[in-house]
Each structure stands twice: as structure tokens, then as C-alpha cells.
Short mmCIF file of C-alpha atoms and ligand atoms in Angstrom, two decimals:
data_model
loop_
_atom_site.label_atom_id
_atom_site.label_comp_id
_atom_site.label_asym_id
_atom_site.label_seq_id
_atom_site.Cartn_x
_atom_site.Cartn_y
_atom_site.Cartn_z
CA MET A 1 -17.65 -16.27 -37.00
CA THR A 2 -16.43 -14.17 -33.64
CA GLU A 3 -14.04 -11.64 -34.42
CA ARG A 4 -11.68 -8.70 -33.06
CA THR A 5 -11.95 -5.40 -33.79
CA PHE A 6 -10.01 -1.92 -32.57
CA VAL A 7 -12.21 1.13 -32.71
CA MET A 8 -11.31 5.14 -31.67
CA LEU A 9 -13.25 7.32 -30.79
CA LYS A 10 -11.23 11.08 -32.19
CA PRO A 11 -10.81 14.30 -29.82
CA ASP A 12 -13.69 16.27 -31.80
CA ALA A 13 -16.68 12.95 -29.68
CA LEU A 14 -14.49 14.00 -26.59
CA HIS A 15 -14.99 17.60 -26.98
CA ARG A 16 -18.36 17.39 -28.02
CA GLY A 17 -19.87 14.88 -25.48
CA LYS A 18 -20.53 12.41 -27.80
CA VAL A 19 -18.92 8.97 -26.09
CA GLY A 20 -21.92 7.94 -24.53
CA GLU A 21 -23.94 8.50 -27.34
CA ILE A 22 -21.88 6.68 -30.25
CA ILE A 23 -20.05 3.60 -27.43
CA GLY A 24 -24.27 3.37 -27.86
CA GLN A 25 -24.87 3.37 -31.30
CA LEU A 26 -22.19 0.56 -31.25
CA GLU A 27 -23.09 -1.83 -28.20
CA GLU A 28 -26.98 -2.11 -30.27
CA THR A 29 -25.14 -3.86 -32.79
CA GLY A 30 -24.48 -6.53 -30.29
CA LEU A 31 -20.73 -5.90 -30.16
CA GLN A 32 -19.11 -6.51 -26.81
CA ILE A 33 -16.61 -4.31 -25.53
CA ALA A 34 -13.35 -6.42 -24.82
CA ALA A 35 -10.94 -3.77 -24.15
CA ILE A 36 -11.08 0.24 -23.84
CA ASP A 37 -9.57 2.67 -22.46
CA ILE A 38 -8.99 6.71 -22.07
CA ARG A 39 -5.14 7.98 -23.72
CA SER A 40 -3.58 10.93 -24.34
CA PRO A 41 -1.59 8.53 -26.93
CA SER A 42 2.74 10.04 -27.84
CA LYS A 43 4.14 11.13 -30.89
CA GLU A 44 5.45 7.54 -31.40
CA LEU A 45 2.30 5.84 -31.50
CA ALA A 46 0.45 8.17 -33.42
CA ARG A 47 2.08 7.54 -36.35
CA GLU A 48 2.67 3.93 -36.19
CA HIS A 49 -1.59 3.53 -36.10
CA TYR A 50 -1.44 6.11 -39.17
CA GLY A 51 1.19 4.43 -41.41
CA PRO A 52 2.87 5.18 -44.83
CA GLU A 53 0.04 4.00 -46.17
CA ILE A 54 -2.62 7.19 -44.94
CA ALA A 55 0.42 9.66 -46.66
CA GLU A 56 0.46 7.05 -49.91
CA ARG A 57 -3.91 7.18 -49.74
CA HIS A 58 -3.99 11.40 -49.21
CA GLY A 59 -1.14 12.50 -48.51
CA GLU A 60 2.28 13.49 -45.96
CA ASP A 61 0.19 16.29 -44.99
CA VAL A 62 -2.82 14.47 -44.00
CA ARG A 63 -0.77 12.00 -42.23
CA GLU A 64 1.04 14.41 -40.53
CA ASN A 65 -2.49 16.11 -39.62
CA LEU A 66 -4.05 12.97 -38.21
CA VAL A 67 -0.97 12.21 -35.76
CA GLU A 68 -0.82 16.06 -35.00
CA TYR A 69 -4.44 15.98 -33.83
CA ILE A 70 -4.49 12.54 -32.14
CA SER A 71 -1.03 12.39 -29.50
CA GLU A 72 -1.92 16.20 -29.07
CA PHE A 73 -5.87 15.90 -27.03
CA THR A 74 -7.14 12.50 -26.67
CA VAL A 75 -8.94 9.41 -27.14
CA ILE A 76 -10.07 6.62 -26.71
CA PRO A 77 -9.38 3.51 -27.43
CA MET A 78 -11.66 0.19 -27.85
CA VAL A 79 -11.69 -3.51 -29.30
CA LEU A 80 -14.88 -4.59 -29.82
CA GLN A 81 -15.65 -8.42 -30.19
CA GLY A 82 -18.57 -10.63 -32.33
CA ARG A 83 -19.51 -11.70 -35.59
CA ASN A 84 -17.95 -9.55 -37.99
CA ALA A 85 -17.09 -6.91 -35.96
CA VAL A 86 -15.06 -5.46 -38.87
CA SER A 87 -17.62 -4.74 -41.17
CA LYS A 88 -20.70 -4.50 -38.66
CA VAL A 89 -18.10 -1.27 -36.76
CA ARG A 90 -16.97 0.19 -40.01
CA ASP A 91 -21.41 0.33 -42.13
CA THR A 92 -21.84 1.73 -38.48
CA MET A 93 -19.10 4.12 -39.23
CA GLY A 94 -21.13 5.48 -42.49
CA GLU A 95 -19.59 4.73 -46.26
CA SER A 96 -16.54 7.56 -46.36
CA PHE A 97 -13.87 9.22 -44.42
CA ASP A 98 -15.83 12.66 -45.54
CA PRO A 99 -19.25 13.16 -43.25
CA MET A 100 -21.25 14.72 -45.76
CA GLU A 101 -20.83 12.05 -47.88
CA CYS A 102 -22.08 9.65 -44.96
CA SER A 103 -25.69 8.53 -45.05
CA PRO A 104 -28.51 9.56 -42.34
CA GLY A 105 -28.26 6.94 -39.45
CA SER A 106 -24.59 5.88 -38.80
CA ILE A 107 -22.22 8.02 -37.13
CA ARG A 108 -19.83 10.14 -38.81
CA GLY A 109 -23.65 10.79 -41.43
CA ASP A 110 -25.92 11.82 -38.51
CA LEU A 111 -22.87 13.34 -36.21
CA SER A 112 -20.26 15.31 -38.07
CA SER A 113 -20.97 18.35 -40.77
CA TYR A 114 -17.80 18.60 -41.51
CA SER A 115 -16.42 17.32 -45.38
CA THR A 116 -12.83 16.88 -46.86
CA ASP A 117 -12.80 20.36 -48.33
CA ALA A 118 -13.98 22.72 -45.22
CA ALA A 119 -10.97 19.96 -43.58
CA THR A 120 -9.04 20.37 -46.18
CA GLU A 121 -9.48 24.87 -45.54
CA GLU A 122 -8.87 24.35 -42.06
CA ALA A 123 -5.86 22.39 -43.08
CA ILE A 124 -6.70 19.67 -40.83
CA ALA A 125 -7.79 15.57 -40.12
CA ILE A 126 -11.10 15.55 -41.11
CA PRO A 127 -13.18 15.64 -37.63
CA ASN A 128 -15.11 12.70 -38.25
CA LEU A 129 -15.38 11.74 -34.56
CA ILE A 130 -14.21 7.58 -35.37
CA HIS A 131 -11.76 5.93 -36.84
CA GLY A 132 -12.67 1.66 -36.94
CA ALA A 133 -9.73 -0.54 -38.16
CA GLU A 134 -10.28 -1.65 -42.28
CA SER A 135 -9.85 -5.12 -41.98
CA ALA A 136 -9.34 -8.17 -39.76
CA GLU A 137 -6.35 -7.76 -40.77
CA ALA A 138 -5.12 -4.46 -39.45
CA ALA A 139 -7.35 -4.97 -36.41
CA GLU A 140 -4.74 -7.25 -35.34
CA ASN A 141 -2.30 -5.37 -35.90
CA GLU A 142 -3.50 -1.53 -34.34
CA ILE A 143 -4.68 -4.04 -31.14
CA ASP A 144 -1.54 -5.17 -30.37
CA LEU A 145 -0.33 -1.87 -30.81
CA TRP A 146 -2.39 0.01 -28.09
CA PHE A 147 -3.94 -2.79 -26.05
CA PRO A 148 -1.26 -5.34 -23.99
CA GLU A 149 -3.33 -8.53 -23.65
CA SER A 150 -3.77 -8.24 -19.56
CA GLU A 151 -6.55 -5.41 -20.57
CA PHE A 152 -8.84 -7.01 -21.79
CA ALA A 153 -11.76 -7.96 -19.78
CA ALA A 154 -12.83 -11.55 -19.35
CA TYR A 155 -16.17 -11.22 -19.12
CA GLU A 156 -19.73 -12.20 -21.19
CA ARG A 157 -22.31 -10.33 -21.85
CA PRO A 158 -25.48 -12.41 -21.51
CA ASP A 159 -27.24 -12.06 -24.49
CA PHE A 160 -23.59 -12.72 -26.31
CA ASP A 161 -25.03 -15.36 -27.71
CA TYR A 162 -28.44 -15.37 -28.51
CA ILE A 163 -27.41 -11.64 -30.04
CA ASN A 164 -24.30 -13.22 -32.61
CA ASP A 165 -25.88 -17.12 -33.07
CA ILE A 166 -29.78 -16.35 -33.46
CA LEU A 167 -30.16 -12.72 -35.04
CA GLY A 168 -26.65 -13.49 -36.64
P1 GDP B 201 -11.24 6.09 -42.12
O1 GDP B 201 -11.32 4.85 -42.62
O2 GDP B 201 -13.14 6.03 -43.10
O3 GDP B 201 -10.83 6.99 -41.20
O4 GDP B 201 -10.95 6.35 -43.56
P2 GDP B 201 -8.57 6.62 -44.12
O5 GDP B 201 -8.57 5.40 -43.17
O6 GDP B 201 -8.55 6.66 -45.54
O7 GDP B 201 -8.53 8.05 -43.47
C1 GDP B 201 -8.12 8.04 -42.43
C2 GDP B 201 -8.66 9.77 -41.77
O8 GDP B 201 -7.90 10.76 -42.80
C3 GDP B 201 -9.70 9.91 -41.92
O9 GDP B 201 -11.02 9.48 -41.18
C4 GDP B 201 -9.81 11.48 -42.08
O10 GDP B 201 -9.54 12.26 -40.89
C5 GDP B 201 -8.91 11.87 -42.88
N1 GDP B 201 -8.57 12.06 -43.57
C6 GDP B 201 -8.72 11.57 -45.33
N2 GDP B 201 -8.89 12.16 -46.30
C7 GDP B 201 -8.88 13.13 -46.16
C8 GDP B 201 -8.50 14.25 -46.85
O11 GDP B 201 -8.48 14.39 -48.22
N3 GDP B 201 -8.29 15.15 -46.34
C9 GDP B 201 -8.65 15.23 -44.63
N4 GDP B 201 -7.91 16.80 -44.13
N5 GDP B 201 -8.14 14.23 -43.96
C10 GDP B 201 -8.32 13.54 -44.93
MG1 MG B 202 -9.26 4.42 -42.05
#
């Protein structure tokens, strides 16, 4: 099933010059970039993106640190589409928000050496390079928040059907 997902490269990906490498790894999965931008989100947008459920899961401090982090710096939001886009992106990111618990080969596992302990000590949100929506429903809500329909590019990768229908 073709679906869309929302991805955001966090400020550490830009500061460390890892944007090309990360987008390259995502493209390797066969997903197509449907929208992309470079932006410094307002605090309001950041707070809507990281909603109350983040505070419920990790505490109010983590939510506030995340809001500060992405609104103070610059991020690259994008929409990727293709078969099982949500889980493909989450698998490519790594299996945890803590890079030290992510497998080699994953974006977080290979490119970040932060841990929850290190971030807690520094009182910052864990710099783990990338956000990816956790479900198809969350993805659609996040896409609505970040991208008006007019910003979607009307093109298809020539290999899109091949990758999605033949390679699965
Ligand atoms: P994700 O979907 O894998 O990004 O994880 P979550 O949605 O659960 O958390 C959002 C973000 O909050 C993570 O990517 C981390 O940057 C940050 N975060 C989560 N848990 C912690 C924590 O215990 N301490 C700190 N400092 N940051 C955290
Ligand atoms: Mg999340």
C-alpha cells in the first residue's frame, strides 16, 4: 500500500553536515520525496508538532527541550511516499530514540553516539538526527501541520512502480 510519511531532519543533522547522507539512505529504500523544505519553525509550530503526548511519555522537560531545540535552529521537513513509507522510515532510523540502542546500519545507530544519559546530563533533547512519524495517522496530521497541498511536487520516480510493485 502506498502511503505518505512525515520526516524531519533535526538541527544536529544540519550542523554536522549529514543531510545528504541521511536523505541518500532514505532514497535507497525506494521512497520518493514528495515535498521538502528548509525552515526555522515558530515555537507554536514546534509545540503543535511535539504535542502533550510527548510530555506524557517522557516528561514536560523533554517536550520543552524539543520545542526549544527545533524552534531555535533550522530543520529540514519532508514528506516521503511509497509502499509502507511509515515503517520503512522508522526501520531506517533505528529502533529507539536512544542512538546507543540502535543497530549498526541505521541512521541513528551509525551517525550519533549520544545516549539518554548524556542528553539528560546536558539537559537537552537527545540529538538523534531525525524525526519520523510513528503511524500513518500521525503522519497525515504532521503533514497537514507542515505542508500545504500546494507544496507537493507533481512527479514520479521512473523506477517508482518497479521498486514498489516488483521489489516490494
Ligand atoms: P522518536 O519517535 O524515536 O523520535 O521518539 P519519541 O517520539 O518518543 O521522542 C521524541 C524525541 O524526544 C526523541 O527523538 C528524543 O530526541 C527526545 N527524547 C525522548 N526521550 C528522551 C529522554 O529520556 N531524555 C531526553 N533528553 N530526550 C528524550
Ligand atoms: Mg516520536
